[in-house]
């Protein structure tokens, strides 16, 4: 027993020595909602973390905790990261918001960055991405390519981010074909390949010839390539799951932001902020346009260029809501708060949101 | 050729009855060390970060209590079920039902405040858990429907219902339409035990109280005797004049109430609002806790702490050694296997016989 | 391909894993053993099947790896419940928990990799027949195995001497033992068969249904399979009917959503579970029917006296 205790004490002192050695580096912690290998949301955050390690090399040391459930466990996990010497902590899911704010109050010297939320503090910044800009481009492509004039849309949960995407996709499609239709199926999960596959099959069986998804697995892409129709990827470039199927994919490119914020901490210039960035800042990147005729590709690239330059904003009037009432007058653009809390469909979407 | 043979002991072994959880823990530690070595990690430092590191800091002990509270509460209720041969594996659903019922006051009537709010919430949560547990109990007693399957199916239904509720009618109107309810008001929050040093809330105290009460009921009252007799043999119970149907209801109601209480303790004590998912599978892990505690409420307190430690240890190991959090889950599965296997020693003697001696014996 | 045929194919793919796993469990329960670890064995089959196929590039090797993994997991269960006579319910639960954890660990390096899909059958002319061609002659091999299994298990249980012995063991292990039947050995074989079936069902998920590996990808299907056995009152053909009914309900709710009927998706998603409960109640209400078919020794421990 004594021997065991001694061994344990030794092991402990090794662990301590290890952390003391790393004190001159900036320790950066990440909290992930899923496994880094999901090929969707968490995968992209982890790519960002790797880019951070690559670009800043010796100056940083990164750690992550994966599969952290939102709620009570999140608060403990964030606090553990803060206590083990991380000075910059990225919490990468909306549900970590309150836990992040609570822990931040206890650790005023640690900087926190929360993805996709809205609560900030002196040491809590918020960052979010305009994924919907990519959806607009996808809508344009879908309306150009679809023969049936109907696209299938696999949604995860009816939260603003997803609703924004559906509306933006619809507006993009309507800019080409005003009578374009989409069919929506909610998978009630971010990541359930079997159910996403079933949903994709059901959509194809009902006559859609293009599938787009706002769930994180590659299953819909695989179904689409089996059924020989086209599809859009989600969160990461899924081309290897559908080499002849993927038209393009919205790639969440967090790397540059992570590098910028870590540098700011190193320089001592870090300030809390609430940013909502998109194509212009390089947070939203489109995977190469593939499997489409040149004219469609050209139109897609032009649309992307216009959004990037700010010439085109997807939510610009005149836009009517689903019930026919006016949302935006001609030339009027939606403000960020409306976008971030979007809970209604634009005209033409054939689905009901839970109220 | 070797063969394992077991022989029933004339009476159960008190020695192994006490030892078996420890044998199981020891075997689990050994299995863990082997597992870590295979993964190429130093087994000693891995086991250190799993089982010692979380105990070296006060805040972390608080976290341990937070994690253990729902496990103990649920497992204590399950012990009554399992002892009486009622296989309720839907505690997760009853936890959710309790969490929802207990949240009615702070979410729907946020202006209703005062010292009486919290006790009412606790009562409502127990009622919610009980109501949800009544369904499999009723179906079992009335229609002879298998309670394992119905209680489990009801878990999925409860999860989806909670999801709908929080995304729909109960969504925080000021919350950018994100799926969460309003933050509970001050009088609806289960207070911390000792706020200066950490987050642990009264849920743990409730768990201790529940364990002691159920322990008393099981070991010192006629009710407890009835549970054990009927659990061992339904026929013997019937001869003694006990009703299996009534007992089924009783067991399900107790475990439903405690699971419901665990639900509101988690929602109000640890989180402070209702969310689309409120439990990372406590209802299922509690099954391990119940068996590891040998279905004895006092043993369950210890077992709940051990299991809670494996969660925290999983995180510590992830940070300090980069060991995947999945190893924690394997630990939990292995430990239950060893517990069950060690329990055999209580009722049976194990002999390893080789074929040779066997035939020699027969020859003689 | 007509819409009806397409839906039929989707339902068949959804029903096949349930059918196979439930048939295996049926044989186990007919021998008097209750193995609640179907979910755990299934997920082991899914991960090992995927891994083997991914490494070798052959879906067939993957399938056999899945079967082996399921059988190996069931052996663990058999050792505990049959040799060490532990509580079957608790051991089955332990097997499920261990399977879910171990599979996540084994599969960690395989998450997000493209898998190997088992090719579907194609017989010129026959597969192209209108309406039924694809369903009868254009599916994946595991579909055909599941049909053969249904026929085979029926035949084995009710038409062979070995099947009779197995049922005798399940109905009364004490008298079977007295007659010289090797109760424990027969139960081991039944448990192994059940494990192999669960493993095959899991492999179907990761090789046919969605050729990729994700944690918890069985998503409760093992439990549905267990429910199907009760639903079918221990009759193979009723399992077949039940599996297809369940498959139809779960696919149907997605179609209803795509048609835009406007009922909250959470309620639609809970339909299959509610349907299972209702059917279980309807079946078990009829006491005579259930009692006639329920193996009398189901779940009871057996220690041979010497």
PDB file of N, CA and C in Angstrom, chain C residues 212-287:
ATOM      1  N   UNK C 212     -20.940   3.986 -42.528  1.00  0.00           N
ATOM      2  CA  UNK C 212     -19.966   4.754 -41.742  1.00  0.00           C
ATOM      3  C   UNK C 212     -20.117   4.374 -40.287  1.00  0.00           C
ATOM      4  N   UNK C 213     -19.166   4.812 -39.477  1.00  0.00           N
ATOM      5  CA  UNK C 213     -19.228   4.466 -38.061  1.00  0.00           C
ATOM      6  C   UNK C 213     -19.448   5.726 -37.233  1.00  0.00           C
ATOM      7  N   UNK C 214     -20.404   5.661 -36.335  1.00  0.00           N
ATOM      8  CA  UNK C 214     -20.647   6.724 -35.378  1.00  0.00           C
ATOM      9  C   UNK C 214     -21.000   6.072 -34.060  1.00  0.00           C
ATOM     10  N   UNK C 215     -20.584   6.722 -32.987  1.00  0.00           N
ATOM     11  CA  UNK C 215     -20.970   6.244 -31.665  1.00  0.00           C
ATOM     12  C   UNK C 215     -22.484   6.088 -31.578  1.00  0.00           C
ATOM     13  N   UNK C 216     -22.909   5.130 -30.789  1.00  0.00           N
ATOM     14  CA  UNK C 216     -24.345   4.925 -30.535  1.00  0.00           C
ATOM     15  C   UNK C 216     -25.156   4.822 -31.808  1.00  0.00           C
ATOM     16  N   UNK C 217     -24.571   4.302 -32.881  1.00  0.00           N
ATOM     17  CA  UNK C 217     -25.332   4.332 -34.125  1.00  0.00           C
ATOM     18  C   UNK C 217     -26.488   3.343 -34.124  1.00  0.00           C
ATOM     19  N   UNK C 218     -26.504   2.408 -33.176  1.00  0.00           N
ATOM     20  CA  UNK C 218     -27.651   1.510 -33.095  1.00  0.00           C
ATOM     21  C   UNK C 218     -28.887   2.251 -32.576  1.00  0.00           C
ATOM     22  N   UNK C 219     -28.660   3.332 -31.821  1.00  0.00           N
ATOM     23  CA  UNK C 219     -29.738   4.228 -31.388  1.00  0.00           C
ATOM     24  C   UNK C 219     -30.982   3.508 -30.879  1.00  0.00           C
ATOM     25  N   UNK C 220     -30.790   2.509 -30.025  1.00  0.00           N
ATOM     26  CA  UNK C 220     -31.943   1.854 -29.399  1.00  0.00           C
ATOM     27  C   UNK C 220     -32.566   0.731 -30.208  1.00  0.00           C
ATOM     28  N   UNK C 221     -31.963   0.377 -31.358  1.00  0.00           N
ATOM     29  CA  UNK C 221     -32.581  -0.675 -32.170  1.00  0.00           C
ATOM     30  C   UNK C 221     -32.536  -2.039 -31.485  1.00  0.00           C
ATOM     31  N   UNK C 222     -31.507  -2.267 -30.667  1.00  0.00           N
ATOM     32  CA  UNK C 222     -31.427  -3.528 -29.936  1.00  0.00           C
ATOM     33  C   UNK C 222     -32.615  -3.700 -29.004  1.00  0.00           C
ATOM     34  N   UNK C 223     -33.023  -2.598 -28.408  1.00  0.00           N
ATOM     35  CA  UNK C 223     -34.170  -2.670 -27.497  1.00  0.00           C
ATOM     36  C   UNK C 223     -35.448  -2.903 -28.268  1.00  0.00           C
ATOM     37  N   UNK C 224     -35.552  -2.296 -29.437  1.00  0.00           N
ATOM     38  CA  UNK C 224     -36.733  -2.533 -30.261  1.00  0.00           C
ATOM     39  C   UNK C 224     -36.797  -4.019 -30.632  1.00  0.00           C
ATOM     40  N   UNK C 225     -35.628  -4.595 -30.937  1.00  0.00           N
ATOM     41  CA  UNK C 225     -35.594  -6.015 -31.281  1.00  0.00           C
ATOM     42  C   UNK C 225     -36.111  -6.856 -30.119  1.00  0.00           C
ATOM     43  N   UNK C 226     -35.703  -6.489 -28.896  1.00  0.00           N
ATOM     44  CA  UNK C 226     -36.202  -7.212 -27.720  1.00  0.00           C
ATOM     45  C   UNK C 226     -37.715  -7.092 -27.606  1.00  0.00           C
ATOM     46  N   UNK C 227     -38.198  -5.886 -27.868  1.00  0.00           N
ATOM     47  CA  UNK C 227     -39.642  -5.694 -27.792  1.00  0.00           C
ATOM     48  C   UNK C 227     -40.349  -6.538 -28.845  1.00  0.00           C
ATOM     49  N   UNK C 228     -39.715  -6.670 -30.018  1.00  0.00           N
ATOM     50  CA  UNK C 228     -40.335  -7.444 -31.088  1.00  0.00           C
ATOM     51  C   UNK C 228     -40.532  -8.907 -30.694  1.00  0.00           C
ATOM     52  N   UNK C 229     -39.581  -9.435 -29.905  1.00  0.00           N
ATOM     53  CA  UNK C 229     -39.705 -10.844 -29.512  1.00  0.00           C
ATOM     54  C   UNK C 229     -40.970 -11.050 -28.678  1.00  0.00           C
ATOM     55  N   UNK C 230     -41.199 -10.123 -27.746  1.00  0.00           N
ATOM     56  CA  UNK C 230     -42.408 -10.223 -26.937  1.00  0.00           C
ATOM     57  C   UNK C 230     -43.625  -9.984 -27.820  1.00  0.00           C
ATOM     58  N   UNK C 231     -43.526  -8.957 -28.642  1.00  0.00           N
ATOM     59  CA  UNK C 231     -44.583  -8.605 -29.579  1.00  0.00           C
ATOM     60  C   UNK C 231     -45.000  -9.834 -30.388  1.00  0.00           C
ATOM     61  N   UNK C 232     -44.000 -10.607 -30.807  1.00  0.00           N
ATOM     62  CA  UNK C 232     -44.268 -11.744 -31.670  1.00  0.00           C
ATOM     63  C   UNK C 232     -44.696 -12.973 -30.875  1.00  0.00           C
ATOM     64  N   UNK C 233     -44.848 -12.823 -29.579  1.00  0.00           N
ATOM     65  CA  UNK C 233     -45.071 -13.962 -28.681  1.00  0.00           C
ATOM     66  C   UNK C 233     -44.227 -15.178 -29.084  1.00  0.00           C
ATOM     67  N   UNK C 234     -42.960 -14.933 -29.293  1.00  0.00           N
ATOM     68  CA  UNK C 234     -41.935 -15.960 -29.536  1.00  0.00           C
ATOM     69  C   UNK C 234     -42.211 -16.793 -30.785  1.00  0.00           C
ATOM     70  N   UNK C 235     -42.748 -16.152 -31.837  1.00  0.00           N
ATOM     71  CA  UNK C 235     -42.996 -16.835 -33.112  1.00  0.00           C
ATOM     72  C   UNK C 235     -42.226 -16.120 -34.215  1.00  0.00           C
ATOM     73  N   UNK C 236     -41.394 -16.842 -34.973  1.00  0.00           N
ATOM     74  CA  UNK C 236     -40.543 -16.176 -35.977  1.00  0.00           C
ATOM     75  C   UNK C 236     -41.310 -15.346 -37.006  1.00  0.00           C
ATOM     76  N   UNK C 237     -42.418 -15.838 -37.528  1.00  0.00           N
ATOM     77  CA  UNK C 237     -43.071 -15.087 -38.603  1.00  0.00           C
ATOM     78  C   UNK C 237     -43.710 -13.820 -38.089  1.00  0.00           C
ATOM     79  N   UNK C 238     -44.116 -13.856 -36.822  1.00  0.00           N
ATOM     80  CA  UNK C 238     -44.681 -12.626 -36.269  1.00  0.00           C
ATOM     81  C   UNK C 238     -43.575 -11.596 -36.066  1.00  0.00           C
ATOM     82  N   UNK C 239     -42.352 -12.062 -35.817  1.00  0.00           N
ATOM     83  CA  UNK C 239     -41.229 -11.123 -35.721  1.00  0.00           C
ATOM     84  C   UNK C 239     -41.038 -10.429 -37.065  1.00  0.00           C
ATOM     85  N   UNK C 240     -41.145 -11.230 -38.114  1.00  0.00           N
ATOM     86  CA  UNK C 240     -41.016 -10.662 -39.458  1.00  0.00           C
ATOM     87  C   UNK C 240     -42.051  -9.553 -39.652  1.00  0.00           C
ATOM     88  N   UNK C 241     -43.294  -9.882 -39.332  1.00  0.00           N
ATOM     89  CA  UNK C 241     -44.361  -8.886 -39.492  1.00  0.00           C
ATOM     90  C   UNK C 241     -44.082  -7.658 -38.632  1.00  0.00           C
ATOM     91  N   UNK C 242     -43.684  -7.899 -37.386  1.00  0.00           N
ATOM     92  CA  UNK C 242     -43.442  -6.787 -36.464  1.00  0.00           C
ATOM     93  C   UNK C 242     -42.325  -5.882 -36.946  1.00  0.00           C
ATOM     94  N   UNK C 243     -41.235  -6.485 -37.435  1.00  0.00           N
ATOM     95  CA  UNK C 243     -40.100  -5.681 -37.871  1.00  0.00           C
ATOM     96  C   UNK C 243     -40.504  -4.780 -39.036  1.00  0.00           C
ATOM     97  N   UNK C 244     -41.276  -5.318 -39.968  1.00  0.00           N
ATOM     98  CA  UNK C 244     -41.683  -4.506 -41.113  1.00  0.00           C
ATOM     99  C   UNK C 244     -42.697  -3.448 -40.714  1.00  0.00           C
ATOM    100  N   UNK C 245     -43.551  -3.793 -39.749  1.00  0.00           N
ATOM    101  CA  UNK C 245     -44.505  -2.801 -39.267  1.00  0.00           C
ATOM    102  C   UNK C 245     -43.765  -1.628 -38.621  1.00  0.00           C
ATOM    103  N   UNK C 246     -42.795  -1.967 -37.767  1.00  0.00           N
ATOM    104  CA  UNK C 246     -42.039  -0.927 -37.087  1.00  0.00           C
ATOM    105  C   UNK C 246     -41.271  -0.078 -38.098  1.00  0.00           C
ATOM    106  N   UNK C 247     -40.639  -0.761 -39.061  1.00  0.00           N
ATOM    107  CA  UNK C 247     -39.916  -0.037 -40.103  1.00  0.00           C
ATOM    108  C   UNK C 247     -40.839   0.918 -40.843  1.00  0.00           C
ATOM    109  N   UNK C 248     -42.054   0.435 -41.154  1.00  0.00           N
ATOM    110  CA  UNK C 248     -42.992   1.268 -41.905  1.00  0.00           C
ATOM    111  C   UNK C 248     -43.396   2.497 -41.099  1.00  0.00           C
ATOM    112  N   UNK C 249     -43.611   2.310 -39.783  1.00  0.00           N
ATOM    113  CA  UNK C 249     -44.005   3.461 -38.964  1.00  0.00           C
ATOM    114  C   UNK C 249     -42.886   4.491 -38.915  1.00  0.00           C
ATOM    115  N   UNK C 250     -41.631   4.031 -38.734  1.00  0.00           N
ATOM    116  CA  UNK C 250     -40.556   5.029 -38.607  1.00  0.00           C
ATOM    117  C   UNK C 250     -40.265   5.738 -39.926  1.00  0.00           C
ATOM    118  N   UNK C 251     -40.401   5.039 -41.045  1.00  0.00           N
ATOM    119  CA  UNK C 251     -40.196   5.716 -42.330  1.00  0.00           C
ATOM    120  C   UNK C 251     -41.405   6.597 -42.645  1.00  0.00           C
ATOM    121  N   UNK C 252     -42.584   6.078 -42.304  1.00  0.00           N
ATOM    122  CA  UNK C 252     -43.812   6.823 -42.589  1.00  0.00           C
ATOM    123  C   UNK C 252     -43.823   8.194 -41.940  1.00  0.00           C
ATOM    124  N   UNK C 253     -43.298   8.279 -40.717  1.00  0.00           N
ATOM    125  CA  UNK C 253     -43.344   9.587 -40.056  1.00  0.00           C
ATOM    126  C   UNK C 253     -42.460  10.611 -40.769  1.00  0.00           C
ATOM    127  N   UNK C 254     -41.373  10.134 -41.389  1.00  0.00           N
ATOM    128  CA  UNK C 254     -40.521  11.066 -42.141  1.00  0.00           C
ATOM    129  C   UNK C 254     -41.249  11.552 -43.393  1.00  0.00           C
ATOM    130  N   UNK C 255     -41.957  10.638 -44.053  1.00  0.00           N
ATOM    131  CA  UNK C 255     -42.715  11.043 -45.238  1.00  0.00           C
ATOM    132  C   UNK C 255     -43.805  12.038 -44.865  1.00  0.00           C
ATOM    133  N   UNK C 256     -44.448  11.763 -43.740  1.00  0.00           N
ATOM    134  CA  UNK C 256     -45.496  12.681 -43.310  1.00  0.00           C
ATOM    135  C   UNK C 256     -44.914  14.075 -43.100  1.00  0.00           C
ATOM    136  N   UNK C 257     -43.693  14.121 -42.538  1.00  0.00           N
ATOM    137  CA  UNK C 257     -43.044  15.427 -42.341  1.00  0.00           C
ATOM    138  C   UNK C 257     -42.756  16.113 -43.668  1.00  0.00           C
ATOM    139  N   UNK C 258     -42.236  15.336 -44.624  1.00  0.00           N
ATOM    140  CA  UNK C 258     -41.865  15.926 -45.910  1.00  0.00           C
ATOM    141  C   UNK C 258     -43.102  16.429 -46.639  1.00  0.00           C
ATOM    142  N   UNK C 259     -44.253  15.806 -46.382  1.00  0.00           N
ATOM    143  CA  UNK C 259     -45.484  16.281 -47.002  1.00  0.00           C
ATOM    144  C   UNK C 259     -45.978  17.559 -46.337  1.00  0.00           C
ATOM    145  N   UNK C 260     -45.347  17.900 -45.202  1.00  0.00           N
ATOM    146  CA  UNK C 260     -45.681  19.168 -44.567  1.00  0.00           C
ATOM    147  C   UNK C 260     -47.024  19.172 -43.872  1.00  0.00           C
ATOM    148  N   UNK C 261     -47.290  18.153 -43.020  1.00  0.00           N
ATOM    149  CA  UNK C 261     -48.588  18.152 -42.356  1.00  0.00           C
ATOM    150  C   UNK C 261     -48.596  18.996 -41.089  1.00  0.00           C
ATOM    151  N   UNK C 262     -47.405  19.484 -40.664  1.00  0.00           N
ATOM    152  CA  UNK C 262     -47.402  20.505 -39.631  1.00  0.00           C
ATOM    153  C   UNK C 262     -47.586  20.034 -38.202  1.00  0.00           C
ATOM    154  N   UNK C 263     -47.433  18.749 -37.934  1.00  0.00           N
ATOM    155  CA  UNK C 263     -47.441  18.280 -36.541  1.00  0.00           C
ATOM    156  C   UNK C 263     -45.994  18.346 -36.047  1.00  0.00           C
ATOM    157  N   UNK C 264     -45.772  18.819 -34.812  1.00  0.00           N
ATOM    158  CA  UNK C 264     -44.379  18.931 -34.352  1.00  0.00           C
ATOM    159  C   UNK C 264     -43.602  17.637 -34.564  1.00  0.00           C
ATOM    160  N   UNK C 265     -42.369  17.782 -35.077  1.00  0.00           N
ATOM    161  CA  UNK C 265     -41.603  16.605 -35.453  1.00  0.00           C
ATOM    162  C   UNK C 265     -41.301  15.716 -34.254  1.00  0.00           C
ATOM    163  N   UNK C 266     -41.235  16.315 -33.055  1.00  0.00           N
ATOM    164  CA  UNK C 266     -40.965  15.486 -31.880  1.00  0.00           C
ATOM    165  C   UNK C 266     -42.073  14.469 -31.659  1.00  0.00           C
ATOM    166  N   UNK C 267     -43.320  14.890 -31.913  1.00  0.00           N
ATOM    167  CA  UNK C 267     -44.426  13.949 -31.736  1.00  0.00           C
ATOM    168  C   UNK C 267     -44.366  12.853 -32.792  1.00  0.00           C
ATOM    169  N   UNK C 268     -44.006  13.250 -34.013  1.00  0.00           N
ATOM    170  CA  UNK C 268     -43.890  12.241 -35.059  1.00  0.00           C
ATOM    171  C   UNK C 268     -42.784  11.246 -34.712  1.00  0.00           C
ATOM    172  N   UNK C 269     -41.653  11.786 -34.186  1.00  0.00           N
ATOM    173  CA  UNK C 269     -40.530  10.904 -33.883  1.00  0.00           C
ATOM    174  C   UNK C 269     -40.851   9.937 -32.756  1.00  0.00           C
ATOM    175  N   UNK C 270     -41.778  10.315 -31.873  1.00  0.00           N
ATOM    176  CA  UNK C 270     -42.063   9.410 -30.767  1.00  0.00           C
ATOM    177  C   UNK C 270     -43.095   8.359 -31.157  1.00  0.00           C
ATOM    178  N   UNK C 271     -43.666   8.489 -32.346  1.00  0.00           N
ATOM    179  CA  UNK C 271     -44.680   7.509 -32.774  1.00  0.00           C
ATOM    180  C   UNK C 271     -44.201   6.053 -32.724  1.00  0.00           C
ATOM    181  N   UNK C 272     -43.025   5.745 -33.273  1.00  0.00           N
ATOM    182  CA  UNK C 272     -42.618   4.336 -33.248  1.00  0.00           C
ATOM    183  C   UNK C 272     -42.554   3.770 -31.831  1.00  0.00           C
ATOM    184  N   UNK C 273     -42.108   4.602 -30.877  1.00  0.00           N
ATOM    185  CA  UNK C 273     -42.001   4.102 -29.502  1.00  0.00           C
ATOM    186  C   UNK C 273     -43.380   3.903 -28.895  1.00  0.00           C
ATOM    187  N   UNK C 274     -44.264   4.870 -29.133  1.00  0.00           N
ATOM    188  CA  UNK C 274     -45.619   4.740 -28.609  1.00  0.00           C
ATOM    189  C   UNK C 274     -46.316   3.537 -29.246  1.00  0.00           C
ATOM    190  N   UNK C 275     -46.102   3.368 -30.545  1.00  0.00           N
ATOM    191  CA  UNK C 275     -46.715   2.229 -31.223  1.00  0.00           C
ATOM    192  C   UNK C 275     -46.234   0.927 -30.596  1.00  0.00           C
ATOM    193  N   UNK C 276     -44.916   0.872 -30.280  1.00  0.00           N
ATOM    194  CA  UNK C 276     -44.385  -0.342 -29.666  1.00  0.00           C
ATOM    195  C   UNK C 276     -45.086  -0.621 -28.346  1.00  0.00           C
ATOM    196  N   UNK C 277     -45.236   0.419 -27.518  1.00  0.00           N
ATOM    197  CA  UNK C 277     -45.879   0.218 -26.223  1.00  0.00           C
ATOM    198  C   UNK C 277     -47.301  -0.296 -26.419  1.00  0.00           C
ATOM    199  N   UNK C 278     -48.027   0.340 -27.320  1.00  0.00           N
ATOM    200  CA  UNK C 278     -49.429  -0.042 -27.506  1.00  0.00           C
ATOM    201  C   UNK C 278     -49.533  -1.486 -27.980  1.00  0.00           C
ATOM    202  N   UNK C 279     -48.672  -1.833 -28.946  1.00  0.00           N
ATOM    203  CA  UNK C 279     -48.733  -3.198 -29.447  1.00  0.00           C
ATOM    204  C   UNK C 279     -48.359  -4.194 -28.353  1.00  0.00           C
ATOM    205  N   UNK C 280     -47.336  -3.851 -27.558  1.00  0.00           N
ATOM    206  CA  UNK C 280     -46.944  -4.745 -26.457  1.00  0.00           C
ATOM    207  C   UNK C 280     -48.122  -4.980 -25.516  1.00  0.00           C
ATOM    208  N   UNK C 281     -48.831  -3.899 -25.220  1.00  0.00           N
ATOM    209  CA  UNK C 281     -49.978  -4.032 -24.316  1.00  0.00           C
ATOM    210  C   UNK C 281     -51.030  -4.934 -24.947  1.00  0.00           C
ATOM    211  N   UNK C 282     -51.334  -4.686 -26.219  1.00  0.00           N
ATOM    212  CA  UNK C 282     -52.365  -5.492 -26.883  1.00  0.00           C
ATOM    213  C   UNK C 282     -52.005  -6.976 -26.867  1.00  0.00           C
ATOM    214  N   UNK C 283     -50.700  -7.239 -27.123  1.00  0.00           N
ATOM    215  CA  UNK C 283     -50.273  -8.634 -27.170  1.00  0.00           C
ATOM    216  C   UNK C 283     -50.354  -9.275 -25.792  1.00  0.00           C
ATOM    217  N   UNK C 284     -49.788  -8.557 -24.796  1.00  0.00           N
ATOM    218  CA  UNK C 284     -49.684  -9.206 -23.489  1.00  0.00           C
ATOM    219  C   UNK C 284     -51.025  -9.247 -22.763  1.00  0.00           C
ATOM    220  N   UNK C 285     -51.993  -8.472 -23.242  1.00  0.00           N
ATOM    221  CA  UNK C 285     -53.330  -8.532 -22.661  1.00  0.00           C
ATOM    222  C   UNK C 285     -53.900  -9.927 -22.755  1.00  0.00           C
ATOM    223  N   UNK C 286     -53.615 -10.548 -23.881  1.00  0.00           N
ATOM    224  CA  UNK C 286     -54.161 -11.870 -24.121  1.00  0.00           C
ATOM    225  C   UNK C 286     -53.305 -12.896 -23.370  1.00  0.00           C
ATOM    226  N   UNK C 287     -53.674 -13.161 -22.139  1.00  0.00           N
ATOM    227  CA  UNK C 287     -52.847 -13.996 -21.270  1.00  0.00           C
ATOM    228  C   UNK C 287     -52.637 -15.395 -21.835  1.00  0.00           C
TER     229      UNK C 287
END
